[in-house]
XYZ file of C-alpha atoms in Angstrom:
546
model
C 0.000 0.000 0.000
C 2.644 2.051 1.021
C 4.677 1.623 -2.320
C 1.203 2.188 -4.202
C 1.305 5.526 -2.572
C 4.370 6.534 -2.694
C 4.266 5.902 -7.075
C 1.274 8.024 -6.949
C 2.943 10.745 -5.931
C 5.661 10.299 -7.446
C 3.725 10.212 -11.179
C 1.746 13.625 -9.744
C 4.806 15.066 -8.885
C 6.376 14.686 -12.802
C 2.989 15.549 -14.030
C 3.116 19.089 -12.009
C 7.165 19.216 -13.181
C 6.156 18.710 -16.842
C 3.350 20.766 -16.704
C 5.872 23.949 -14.981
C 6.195 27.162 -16.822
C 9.402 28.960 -16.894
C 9.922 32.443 -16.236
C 10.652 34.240 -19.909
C 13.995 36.231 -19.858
C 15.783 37.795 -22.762
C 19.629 38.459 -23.357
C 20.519 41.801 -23.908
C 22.146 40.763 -26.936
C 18.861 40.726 -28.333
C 17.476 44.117 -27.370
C 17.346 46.125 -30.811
C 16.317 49.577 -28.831
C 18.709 51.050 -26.271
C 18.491 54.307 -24.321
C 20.890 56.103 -22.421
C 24.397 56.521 -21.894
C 26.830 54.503 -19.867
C 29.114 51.945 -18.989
C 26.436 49.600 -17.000
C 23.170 48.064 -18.995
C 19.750 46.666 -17.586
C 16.656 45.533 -19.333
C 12.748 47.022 -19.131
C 9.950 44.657 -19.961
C 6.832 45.656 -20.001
C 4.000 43.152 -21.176
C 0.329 43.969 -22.637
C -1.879 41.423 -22.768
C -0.295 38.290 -24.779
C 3.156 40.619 -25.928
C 5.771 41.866 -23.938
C 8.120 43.975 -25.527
C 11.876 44.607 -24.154
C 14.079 47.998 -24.006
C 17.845 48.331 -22.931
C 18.533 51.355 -21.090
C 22.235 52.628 -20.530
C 23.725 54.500 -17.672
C 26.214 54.601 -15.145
C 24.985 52.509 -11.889
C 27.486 55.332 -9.804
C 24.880 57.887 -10.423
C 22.227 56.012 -9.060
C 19.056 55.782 -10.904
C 16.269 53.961 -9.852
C 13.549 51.950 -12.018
C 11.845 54.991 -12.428
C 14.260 57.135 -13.734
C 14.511 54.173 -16.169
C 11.569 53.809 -17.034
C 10.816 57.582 -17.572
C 13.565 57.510 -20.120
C 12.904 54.806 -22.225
C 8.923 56.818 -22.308
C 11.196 60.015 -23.107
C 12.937 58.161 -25.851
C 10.152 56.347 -27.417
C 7.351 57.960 -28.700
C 5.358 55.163 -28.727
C 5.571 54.027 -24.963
C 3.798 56.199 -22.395
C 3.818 56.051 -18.718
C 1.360 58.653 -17.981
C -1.858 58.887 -15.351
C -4.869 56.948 -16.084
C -7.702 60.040 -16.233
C -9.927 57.623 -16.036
C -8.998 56.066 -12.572
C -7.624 59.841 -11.383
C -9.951 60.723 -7.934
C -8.228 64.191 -7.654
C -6.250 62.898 -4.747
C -4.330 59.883 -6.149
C -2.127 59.658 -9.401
C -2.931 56.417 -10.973
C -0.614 55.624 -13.718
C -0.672 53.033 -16.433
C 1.670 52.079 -19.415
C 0.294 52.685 -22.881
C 2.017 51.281 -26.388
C 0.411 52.899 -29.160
C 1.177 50.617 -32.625
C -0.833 48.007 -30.451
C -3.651 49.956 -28.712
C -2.881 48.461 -25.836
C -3.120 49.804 -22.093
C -1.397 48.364 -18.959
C -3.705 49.837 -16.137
C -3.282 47.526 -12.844
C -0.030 45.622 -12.593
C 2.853 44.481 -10.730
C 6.530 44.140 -11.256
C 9.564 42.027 -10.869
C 13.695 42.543 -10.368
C 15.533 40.424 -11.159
C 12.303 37.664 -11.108
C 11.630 38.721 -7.636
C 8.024 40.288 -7.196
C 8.173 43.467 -5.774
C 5.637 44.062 -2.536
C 2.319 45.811 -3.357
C 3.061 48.874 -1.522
C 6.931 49.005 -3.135
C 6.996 51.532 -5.771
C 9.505 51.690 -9.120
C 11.935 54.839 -7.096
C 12.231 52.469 -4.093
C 14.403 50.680 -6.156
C 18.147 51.721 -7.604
C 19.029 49.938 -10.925
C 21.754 47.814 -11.195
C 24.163 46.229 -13.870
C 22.331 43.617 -16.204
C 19.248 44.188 -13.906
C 16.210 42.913 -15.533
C 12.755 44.607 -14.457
C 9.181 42.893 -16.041
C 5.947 44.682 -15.334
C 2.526 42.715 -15.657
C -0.941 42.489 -15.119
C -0.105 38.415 -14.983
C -1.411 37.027 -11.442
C 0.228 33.760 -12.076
C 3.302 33.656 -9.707
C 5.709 32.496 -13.190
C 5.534 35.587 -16.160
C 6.173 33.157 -18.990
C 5.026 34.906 -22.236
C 7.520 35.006 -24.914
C 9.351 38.491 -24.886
C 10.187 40.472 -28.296
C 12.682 43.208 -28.712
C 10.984 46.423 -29.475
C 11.941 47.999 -32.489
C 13.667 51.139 -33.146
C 11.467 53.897 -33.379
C 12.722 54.724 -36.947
C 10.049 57.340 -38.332
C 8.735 56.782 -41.845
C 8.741 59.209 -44.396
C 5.687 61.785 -44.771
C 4.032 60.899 -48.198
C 3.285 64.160 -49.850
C 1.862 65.496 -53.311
C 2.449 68.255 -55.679
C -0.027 70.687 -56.265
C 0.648 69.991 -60.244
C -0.308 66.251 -60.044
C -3.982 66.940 -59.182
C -5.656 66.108 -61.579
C -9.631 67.317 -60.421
C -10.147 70.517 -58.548
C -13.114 71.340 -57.157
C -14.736 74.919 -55.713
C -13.662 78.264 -57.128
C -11.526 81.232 -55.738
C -8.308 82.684 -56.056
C -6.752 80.131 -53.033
C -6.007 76.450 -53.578
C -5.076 74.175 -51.122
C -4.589 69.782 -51.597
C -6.331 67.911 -49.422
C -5.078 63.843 -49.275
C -7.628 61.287 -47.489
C -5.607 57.882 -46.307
C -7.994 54.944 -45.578
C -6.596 52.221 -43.224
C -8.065 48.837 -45.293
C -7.000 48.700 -48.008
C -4.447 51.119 -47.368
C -4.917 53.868 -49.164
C -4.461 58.084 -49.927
C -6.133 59.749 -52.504
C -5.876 63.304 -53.169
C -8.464 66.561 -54.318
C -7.387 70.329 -54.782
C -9.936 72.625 -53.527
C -10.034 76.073 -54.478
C -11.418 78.828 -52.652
C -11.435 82.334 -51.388
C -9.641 84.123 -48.522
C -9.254 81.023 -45.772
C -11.273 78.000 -44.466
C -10.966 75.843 -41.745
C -10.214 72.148 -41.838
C -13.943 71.751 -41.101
C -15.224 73.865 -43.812
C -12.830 72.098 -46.391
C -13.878 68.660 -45.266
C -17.666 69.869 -45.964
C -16.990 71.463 -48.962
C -15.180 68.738 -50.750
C -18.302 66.455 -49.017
C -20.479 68.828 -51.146
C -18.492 69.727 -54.201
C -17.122 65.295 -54.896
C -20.416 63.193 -55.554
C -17.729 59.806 -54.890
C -16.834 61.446 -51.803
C -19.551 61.319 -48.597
C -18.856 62.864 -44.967
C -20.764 61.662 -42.268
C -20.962 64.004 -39.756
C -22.603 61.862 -36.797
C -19.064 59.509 -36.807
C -16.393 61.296 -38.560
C -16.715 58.706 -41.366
C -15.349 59.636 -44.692
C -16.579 57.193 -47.682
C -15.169 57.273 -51.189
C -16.895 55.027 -53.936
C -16.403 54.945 -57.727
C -18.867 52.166 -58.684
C -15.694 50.150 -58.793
C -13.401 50.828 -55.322
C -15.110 51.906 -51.981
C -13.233 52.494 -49.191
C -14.561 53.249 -45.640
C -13.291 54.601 -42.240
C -13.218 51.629 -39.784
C -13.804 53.698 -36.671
C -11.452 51.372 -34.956
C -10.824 51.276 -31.186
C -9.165 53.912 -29.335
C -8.768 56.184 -32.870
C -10.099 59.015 -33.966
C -10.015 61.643 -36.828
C -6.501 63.093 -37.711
C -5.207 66.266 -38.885
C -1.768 66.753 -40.273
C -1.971 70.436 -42.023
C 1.439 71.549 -43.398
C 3.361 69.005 -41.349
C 2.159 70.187 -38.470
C 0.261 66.773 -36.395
C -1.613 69.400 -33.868
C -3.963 70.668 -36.502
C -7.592 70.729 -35.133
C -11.118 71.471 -36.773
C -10.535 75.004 -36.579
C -7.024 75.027 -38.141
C -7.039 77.420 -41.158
C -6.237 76.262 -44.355
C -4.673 79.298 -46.572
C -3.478 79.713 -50.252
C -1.026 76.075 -50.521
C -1.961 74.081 -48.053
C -1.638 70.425 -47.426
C -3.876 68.778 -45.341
C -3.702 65.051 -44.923
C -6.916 63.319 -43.036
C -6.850 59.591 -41.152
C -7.771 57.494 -38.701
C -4.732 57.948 -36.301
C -4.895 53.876 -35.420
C -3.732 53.468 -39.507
C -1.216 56.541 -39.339
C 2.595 55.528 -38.249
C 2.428 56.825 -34.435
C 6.024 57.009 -34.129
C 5.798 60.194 -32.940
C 2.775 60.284 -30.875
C 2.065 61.205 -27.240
C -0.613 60.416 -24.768
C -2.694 63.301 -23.004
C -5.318 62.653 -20.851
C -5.700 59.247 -21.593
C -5.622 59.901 -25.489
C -3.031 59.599 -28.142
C -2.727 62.933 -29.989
C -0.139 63.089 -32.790
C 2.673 64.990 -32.434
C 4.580 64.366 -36.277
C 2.786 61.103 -36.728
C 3.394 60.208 -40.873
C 1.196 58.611 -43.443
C 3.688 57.133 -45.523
C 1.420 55.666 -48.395
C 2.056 56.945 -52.057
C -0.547 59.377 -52.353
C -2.725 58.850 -55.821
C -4.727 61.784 -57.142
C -7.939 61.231 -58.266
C -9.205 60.808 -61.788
C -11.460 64.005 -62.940
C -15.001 62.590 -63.442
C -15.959 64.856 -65.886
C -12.719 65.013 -68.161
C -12.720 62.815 -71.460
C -11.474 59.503 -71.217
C -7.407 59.080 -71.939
C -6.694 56.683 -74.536
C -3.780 54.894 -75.736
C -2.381 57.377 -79.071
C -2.370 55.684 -82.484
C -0.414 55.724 -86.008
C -1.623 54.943 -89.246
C 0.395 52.466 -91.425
C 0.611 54.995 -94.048
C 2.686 57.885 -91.759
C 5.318 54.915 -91.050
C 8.794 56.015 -92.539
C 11.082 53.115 -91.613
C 10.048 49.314 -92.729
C 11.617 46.499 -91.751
C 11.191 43.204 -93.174
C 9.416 41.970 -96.243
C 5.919 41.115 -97.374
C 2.441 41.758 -97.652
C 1.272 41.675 -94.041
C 2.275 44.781 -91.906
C 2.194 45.450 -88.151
C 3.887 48.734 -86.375
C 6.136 48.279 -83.224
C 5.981 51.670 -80.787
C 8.341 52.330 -77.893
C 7.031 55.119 -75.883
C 9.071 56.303 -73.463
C 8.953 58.875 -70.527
C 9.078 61.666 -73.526
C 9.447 60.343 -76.750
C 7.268 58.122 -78.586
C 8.906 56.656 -81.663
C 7.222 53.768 -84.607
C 8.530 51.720 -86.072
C 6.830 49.192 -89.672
C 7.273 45.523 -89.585
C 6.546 43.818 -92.754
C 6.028 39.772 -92.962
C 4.574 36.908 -95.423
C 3.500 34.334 -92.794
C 0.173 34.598 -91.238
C 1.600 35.666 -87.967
C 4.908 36.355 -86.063
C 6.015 36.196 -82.675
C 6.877 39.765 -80.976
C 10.195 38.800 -79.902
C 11.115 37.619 -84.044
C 10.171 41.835 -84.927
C 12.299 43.021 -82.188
C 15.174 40.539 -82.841
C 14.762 41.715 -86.765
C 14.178 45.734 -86.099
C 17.210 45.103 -83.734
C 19.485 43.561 -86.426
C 18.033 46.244 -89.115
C 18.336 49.445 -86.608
C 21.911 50.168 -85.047
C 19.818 52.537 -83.023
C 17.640 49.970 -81.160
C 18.693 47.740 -79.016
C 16.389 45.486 -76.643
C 17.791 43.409 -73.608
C 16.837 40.624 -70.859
C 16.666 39.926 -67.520
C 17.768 37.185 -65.693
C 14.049 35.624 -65.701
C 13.948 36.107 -69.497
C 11.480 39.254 -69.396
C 12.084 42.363 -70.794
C 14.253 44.803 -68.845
C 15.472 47.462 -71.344
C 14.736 48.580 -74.990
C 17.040 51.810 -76.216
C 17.758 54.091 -78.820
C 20.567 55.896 -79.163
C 21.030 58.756 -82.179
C 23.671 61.463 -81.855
C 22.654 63.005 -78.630
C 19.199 61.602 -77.842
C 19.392 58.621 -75.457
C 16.729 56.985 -74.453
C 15.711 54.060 -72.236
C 13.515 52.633 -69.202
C 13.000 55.212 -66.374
C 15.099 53.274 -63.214
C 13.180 51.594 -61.495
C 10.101 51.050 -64.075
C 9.570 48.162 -66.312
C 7.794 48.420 -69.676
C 3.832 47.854 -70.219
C 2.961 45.955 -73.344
C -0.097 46.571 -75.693
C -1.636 45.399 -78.545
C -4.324 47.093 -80.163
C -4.998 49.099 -77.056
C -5.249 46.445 -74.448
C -2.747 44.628 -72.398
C -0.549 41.859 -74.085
C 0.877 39.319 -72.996
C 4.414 40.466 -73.865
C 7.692 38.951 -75.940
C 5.473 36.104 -77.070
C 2.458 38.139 -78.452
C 1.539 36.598 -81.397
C 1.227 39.051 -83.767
C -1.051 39.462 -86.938
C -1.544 41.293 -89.894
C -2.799 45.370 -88.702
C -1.643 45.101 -85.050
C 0.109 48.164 -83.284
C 2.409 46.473 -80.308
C 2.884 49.063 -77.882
C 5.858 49.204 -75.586
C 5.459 51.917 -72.916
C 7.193 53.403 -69.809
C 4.251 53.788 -67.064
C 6.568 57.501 -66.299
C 4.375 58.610 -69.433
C 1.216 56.894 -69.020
C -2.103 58.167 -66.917
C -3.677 55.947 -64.539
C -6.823 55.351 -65.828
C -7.711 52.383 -63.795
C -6.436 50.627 -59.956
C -6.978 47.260 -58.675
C -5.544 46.072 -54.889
C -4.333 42.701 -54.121
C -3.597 41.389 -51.151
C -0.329 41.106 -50.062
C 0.786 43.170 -53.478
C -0.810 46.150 -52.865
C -2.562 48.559 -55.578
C -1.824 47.718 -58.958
C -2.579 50.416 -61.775
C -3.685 50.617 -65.608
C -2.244 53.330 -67.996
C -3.235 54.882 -71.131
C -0.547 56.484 -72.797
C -1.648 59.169 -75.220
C 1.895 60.714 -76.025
C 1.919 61.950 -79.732
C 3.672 58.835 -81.668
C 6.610 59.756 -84.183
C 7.515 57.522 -87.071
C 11.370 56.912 -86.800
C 12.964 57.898 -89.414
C 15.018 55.364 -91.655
C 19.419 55.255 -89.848
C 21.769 57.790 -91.824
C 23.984 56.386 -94.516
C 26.409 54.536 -93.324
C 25.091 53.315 -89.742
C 23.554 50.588 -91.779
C 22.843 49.537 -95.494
C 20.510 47.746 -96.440
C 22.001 46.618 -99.946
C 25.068 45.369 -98.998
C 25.327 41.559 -98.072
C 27.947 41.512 -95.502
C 29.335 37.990 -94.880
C 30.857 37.860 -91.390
C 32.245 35.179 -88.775
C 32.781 35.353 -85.412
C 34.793 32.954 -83.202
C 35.145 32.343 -80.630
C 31.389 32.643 -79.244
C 31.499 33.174 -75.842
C 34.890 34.790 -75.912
C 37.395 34.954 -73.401
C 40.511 37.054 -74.048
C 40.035 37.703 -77.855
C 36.886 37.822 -80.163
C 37.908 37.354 -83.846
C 36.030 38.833 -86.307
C 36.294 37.610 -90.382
C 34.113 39.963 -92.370
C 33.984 39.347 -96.769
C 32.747 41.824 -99.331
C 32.622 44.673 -96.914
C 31.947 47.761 -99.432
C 33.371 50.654 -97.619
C 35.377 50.841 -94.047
C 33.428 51.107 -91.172
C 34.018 49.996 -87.120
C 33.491 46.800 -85.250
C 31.303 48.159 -82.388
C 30.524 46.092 -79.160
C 27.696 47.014 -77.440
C 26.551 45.976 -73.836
C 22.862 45.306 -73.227
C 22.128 48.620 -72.292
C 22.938 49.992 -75.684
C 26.337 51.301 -74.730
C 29.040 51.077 -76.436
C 32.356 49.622 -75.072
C 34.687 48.572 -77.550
C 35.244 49.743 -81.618
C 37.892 48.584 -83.939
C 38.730 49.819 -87.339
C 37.408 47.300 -89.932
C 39.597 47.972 -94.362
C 37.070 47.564 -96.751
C 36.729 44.261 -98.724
C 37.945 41.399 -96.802
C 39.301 41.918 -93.758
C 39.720 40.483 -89.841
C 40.436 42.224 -87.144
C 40.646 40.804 -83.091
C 38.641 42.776 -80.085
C 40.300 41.984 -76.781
C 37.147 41.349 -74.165
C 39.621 40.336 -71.353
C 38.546 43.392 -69.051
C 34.879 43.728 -70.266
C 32.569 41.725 -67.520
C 31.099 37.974 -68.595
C 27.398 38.434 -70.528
C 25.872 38.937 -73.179
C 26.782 41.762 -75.906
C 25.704 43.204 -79.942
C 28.236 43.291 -82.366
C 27.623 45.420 -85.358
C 29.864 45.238 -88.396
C 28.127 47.434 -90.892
C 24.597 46.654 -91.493
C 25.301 43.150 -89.448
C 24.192 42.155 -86.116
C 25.227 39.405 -83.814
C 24.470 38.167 -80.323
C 28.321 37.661 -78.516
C 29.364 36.308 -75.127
C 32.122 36.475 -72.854
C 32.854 34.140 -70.412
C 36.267 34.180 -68.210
C-alpha cells in the first residue's frame, strides 16, 4: 500500500514538473532599442496582454538611478511608450498611472513588477528601487506567480517618411476662388491616400474644407454623426473603420496638432486619417488619449481621376505615316516604344500569317543600329534603347515596360502578332492611370493609357547601316574569353566593329579595311554576358565568359 502511494505521488509530482512554466527572460544581446548613456546596462519589460516587448537602457549605476528614472527615459525616448496617469482612474487625490504602447492599442492599467524575477511588494513603488548592472525589471498584469510569455525586442522607433503630393499632379479641382489648397484622405483597409485640390477664397478651416469637398465630390460622402469619410467609384469603396481607441486626424502643413478650426490658406496640405492606420512614431498620450505629435502617413498618395474630363486613350499611327520598314511582305504590323518623352514607330513587314513579338524586335534590332532590346535574368524584358547622336533613351530606373496590342494589355515577348496590329511598348513615367486594382499582399496595382503623340522613326543615316550590302561575317570564338575574332567578306566601304553591352552602350570599336578583312577585339577586361556586335549593317548576339 505504502509503495502504491508513494508511485502516486511520485507520477503527480512529474505531471506538475512537466506541466511547470518557466519564467521568460531575454539576453541583452537581443534588445534592438537602447536608451541612455553609460558603462552599466539593464533591461525594461513591459507586457500587454499576450506581448511583452523589451528595451535596454544605458547608464552609469554610480549615479544612481532607480527603475523609475529608467523607465521615464525609455517613455522620453520612445514615442510610442507612455507612462502617464490613467484620467480615467484619477480621484483628484491619487495619481494612478498606467503604461500605454500605441502601434498596439494596448493599455497596462493595474499591474505588478519584478527585479531580477523577484516580485516586488504591493506597496513598493519603481523609485524604491536603484538599478543595477544587467538588472532585468518585467511589469505585468499576470497574477500567475511564473511571467512566462515570450518576450520580443521592441523595435527602433525609426520614423517613416511623410508621403506628400504636388499641387501639379492633381488632376480634379473642385470649388472656385483665387486660393487652392490639396487635401489627401488615407484609408486604413485597403491602405490607401487619394488626393483633391480645392479652391477657394480668402481662408477655411479644416472643417469647412472637409464639408466642402463632401459637397463639391459626388464619390466622396462625410458623415458628420461619426467622422466617417466614404469614397466610392462604382468600382473601389473604401470606408473609415472607426477602430478602437482612434479618432479623426489632422496633419496640415506638417504640423500633427492641426484641429477642426485650423485654417487652411493659399497652398496648403492637409492630410486626413484614422490615427490607429497613421505611423504613431511620434505620438504622445494626453489625458488618456493619443494625440499626434509628427505622426506620418507614408502611403504613395494617388490623385484622383477628374469625373468629368474625357477619357485618356492609348495614341495611335496609321500604317501609311510609317517612314522606316523592316522586313518583307504583304502583311504589316507597327512596333511603338514610348518612353517617358518620346514616342517613336517603327513598320514591320512579314509573309507568314503571324509572327512572334520577340522575331520583330530581334529583326528591327538587327536592321536598326539605333535599337537595341535586352533581358533579364528571368527572361522578361528589362530594357529597350535608342541611341542617335545626342538623344538617349531608355527605361525610367526603377520602371519596367507595359505591353499593348491594339490598345489592351498583351501578354508580352510572345504576343503573337497578326496582320494590322500596333504592339505598344510603354514606360508607365508617361502613361495616366486610368484604372487601380488592390491585391492582397501586393498592394494597388494600376492601368495606364498612354496618349503621347507617336513619331515615325525615321530610316538610320547612310552609313550606320545599309541595307544593300550583303555583308558575310564570322565570329569565333562565341562566348569569348581574351580575344573575339572577327572575319568579315565583301565589306563595301570601311566602317568599325562596335561592341555594345545590353544597355545599348558602347564599349569597344575597332577599325574594320574595306573588302575582306579580320580584325581581333580583346574582351579580357569587359565583364562575362551577353553583348551586340555590329559590323556594318550586321548584327550578332556575342558572349564572354572568363
Amino acid at each position: 500500500m505504502v509503495k502504491k502511494l508513494f508511485s502516486l505521488f511520485l507520477g503527480l509530482g512529474l505531471l506538475f514538473s512537466a506541466n511547470a512554466q518557466t519564467e521568460s527572460t531575454i539576453s541583452a544581446n537581443d534588445i534592438l532599442y537602447w536608451v541612455g548613456e553609460g558603462e552599466d546596462q539593464a533591461i525594461l519589460v513591459v507586457e500587454f496582454g499576450e506581448t511583452a516587448l523589451a528595451w535596454g537602457y544605458r547608464f552609469d549605476e554610480a549615479d544612481g538611478p532607480t527603475v523609475l528614472n529608467m523607465i521615464t527615459a525609455i517613455d522620453a525616448a520612445d514615442p510610442r511608450l507612455a507612462y502617464a496617469i490613467d484620467w480615467e482612474r484619477y480621484d483628484g487625490e491619487n495619481d494612478y498611472y498606467s503604461f500605454y504602447y500605441h502601434p498596439l492599442l494596448a493599455a497596462l492599467t493595474t499591474f505588478r513588477f519584478k527585479v531580477d524575477g523577484v516580485l516586488a511588494d504591493s506597496d513598493e513603488e519603481f523609485s524604491d528601487y536603484d538599478v543595477e548592472d544587467e538588472m532585468l525589471v518585467k511589469i505585468s498584469a499576470n497574477a500567475n506567480d511564473v511571467w512566462s510569455t515570450t518576450i520580443a525586442p521592441a523595435t527602433v522607433a525609426v520614423t517613416p517618411v511623410d508621403a506628400t503630393i504636388e499641387a501639379s499632379a492633381i488632376r480634379y479641382w473642385v470649388g472656385e476662388g483665387a486660393n487652392s489648397a490639396v487635401i489627401a484622405i488615407n484609408w486604413g483597409e485597403p491602405d490607401t491616400a487619394l488626393a483633391w485640390g480645392l479652391r477657394f477664397e480668402g481662408s477655411i478651416t479644416v472643417s469647412q474644407a472637409i464639408k466642402a469637398l463632401d459637397s463639391l465630390e459626388d464619390r466622396l460622402t462625410y458623415n458628420e454623426n461619426n467622422d466617417v469619410i466614404t469614397y466610392s467609384d462604382g468600382t473601389t469603396t473604401l470606408n473609415f473603420h472607426e477602430a478602437p481607441e482612434s479618432y479623426l486626424q489632422f496633419v496640415l502643413n506638417g504640423n500633427g496638432q492641426a484641429g477642426w478650426n485650423s485654417q487652411l490658406s493659399n497652398g496648403s496640405f492637409l492630410k486626413i486619417g484614422e490615427s490607429a492606420f497613421g505611423m504613431g512614431y511620434d505620438s504622445t498620450l494626453t489625458y488618456g488619449m493619443w494625440f499626434p505629435a509628427g505622426v506620418v502617413w507614408p502611403t504613395a498618395i494617388t490623385p484622383v481621376s477628374d469625373p468629368n474630363a474625357p477619357a485618356v486613350v492609348d495614341a495611335t499611327i496609321d500604317m501609311d505615316d510609317i517612314v522606316y520598314w523592316v522586313g518583307e511582305g504583304t502583311n504589316k504590323t507597327i512596333l511603338v516604344v514610348n518612353w517617358a518623352d518620346t514616342s517613336l514607330a517603327w513598320g514591320y513587314k512579314f509573309n507568314d500569317a503571324s509572327v512572334v513579338l520577340s522575331d520583330i524586335m530581334d529583326d528591327i534590332q538587327e536592321a536598326d543600329p539605333r535599337f537595341a532590346y535586352s533581358l533579364d535574368n528571368y527572361g522578361y524584358l528589362a530594357n529597350i534603347t535608342f541611341q542617335e547622336g545626342t538623344v538617349n533613351l531608355g527605361i525610367t530606373p526603377g520602371n519596367y515596360f507595359d505591353h499593348k496590342i491594339n490598345g489592351t494589355y498583351g501578354s508580352g515577348l510572345t504576343q503573337t502578332v497578326v496582320n494590322g496590329d500596333l504592339n505598344m511598348w510603354a514606360d508607365p513615367a508617361a502613361g495616366v492611370a486610368i484604372d487601380s486594382s488592390y491585391y492582397d499582399g501586393w498592394g494597388w496595382s494600376y492601368s495606364y493609357a498612354y496618349p503621347m503623340t507617336i513619331t515615325p522613326v525615321s530610316v538610320p543615316r547612310p552609313g550606320s547601316i545599309s541595307e544593300a550590302e550583303a555583308v558575310e561575317m564570322n565570329v569565333y570564338p562565341n562566348p569569348a574569353n581574351n580575344v573575339l575574332n572577327i572575319s568579315v567578306n565583301d565589306l563595301q566601304e570601311a566602317t568599325e566593329a562596335v561592341l555594345y553591352d545590353m544597355t545599348g552602350r558602347k564599349v569597344v570599336a575597332q577599325n574594320v579595311e574595306a573588302g575582306n578583312s579580320q580584325v581581333s577585339i580583346v574582351t579580357s577586361s569587359l565583364p562575362n554576358g551577353v553583348y551586340m556586335l555590329r559590323v556594318g549593317g550586321k548584327v550578332q548576339k556575342v558572349a564572354v565568359r572568363h
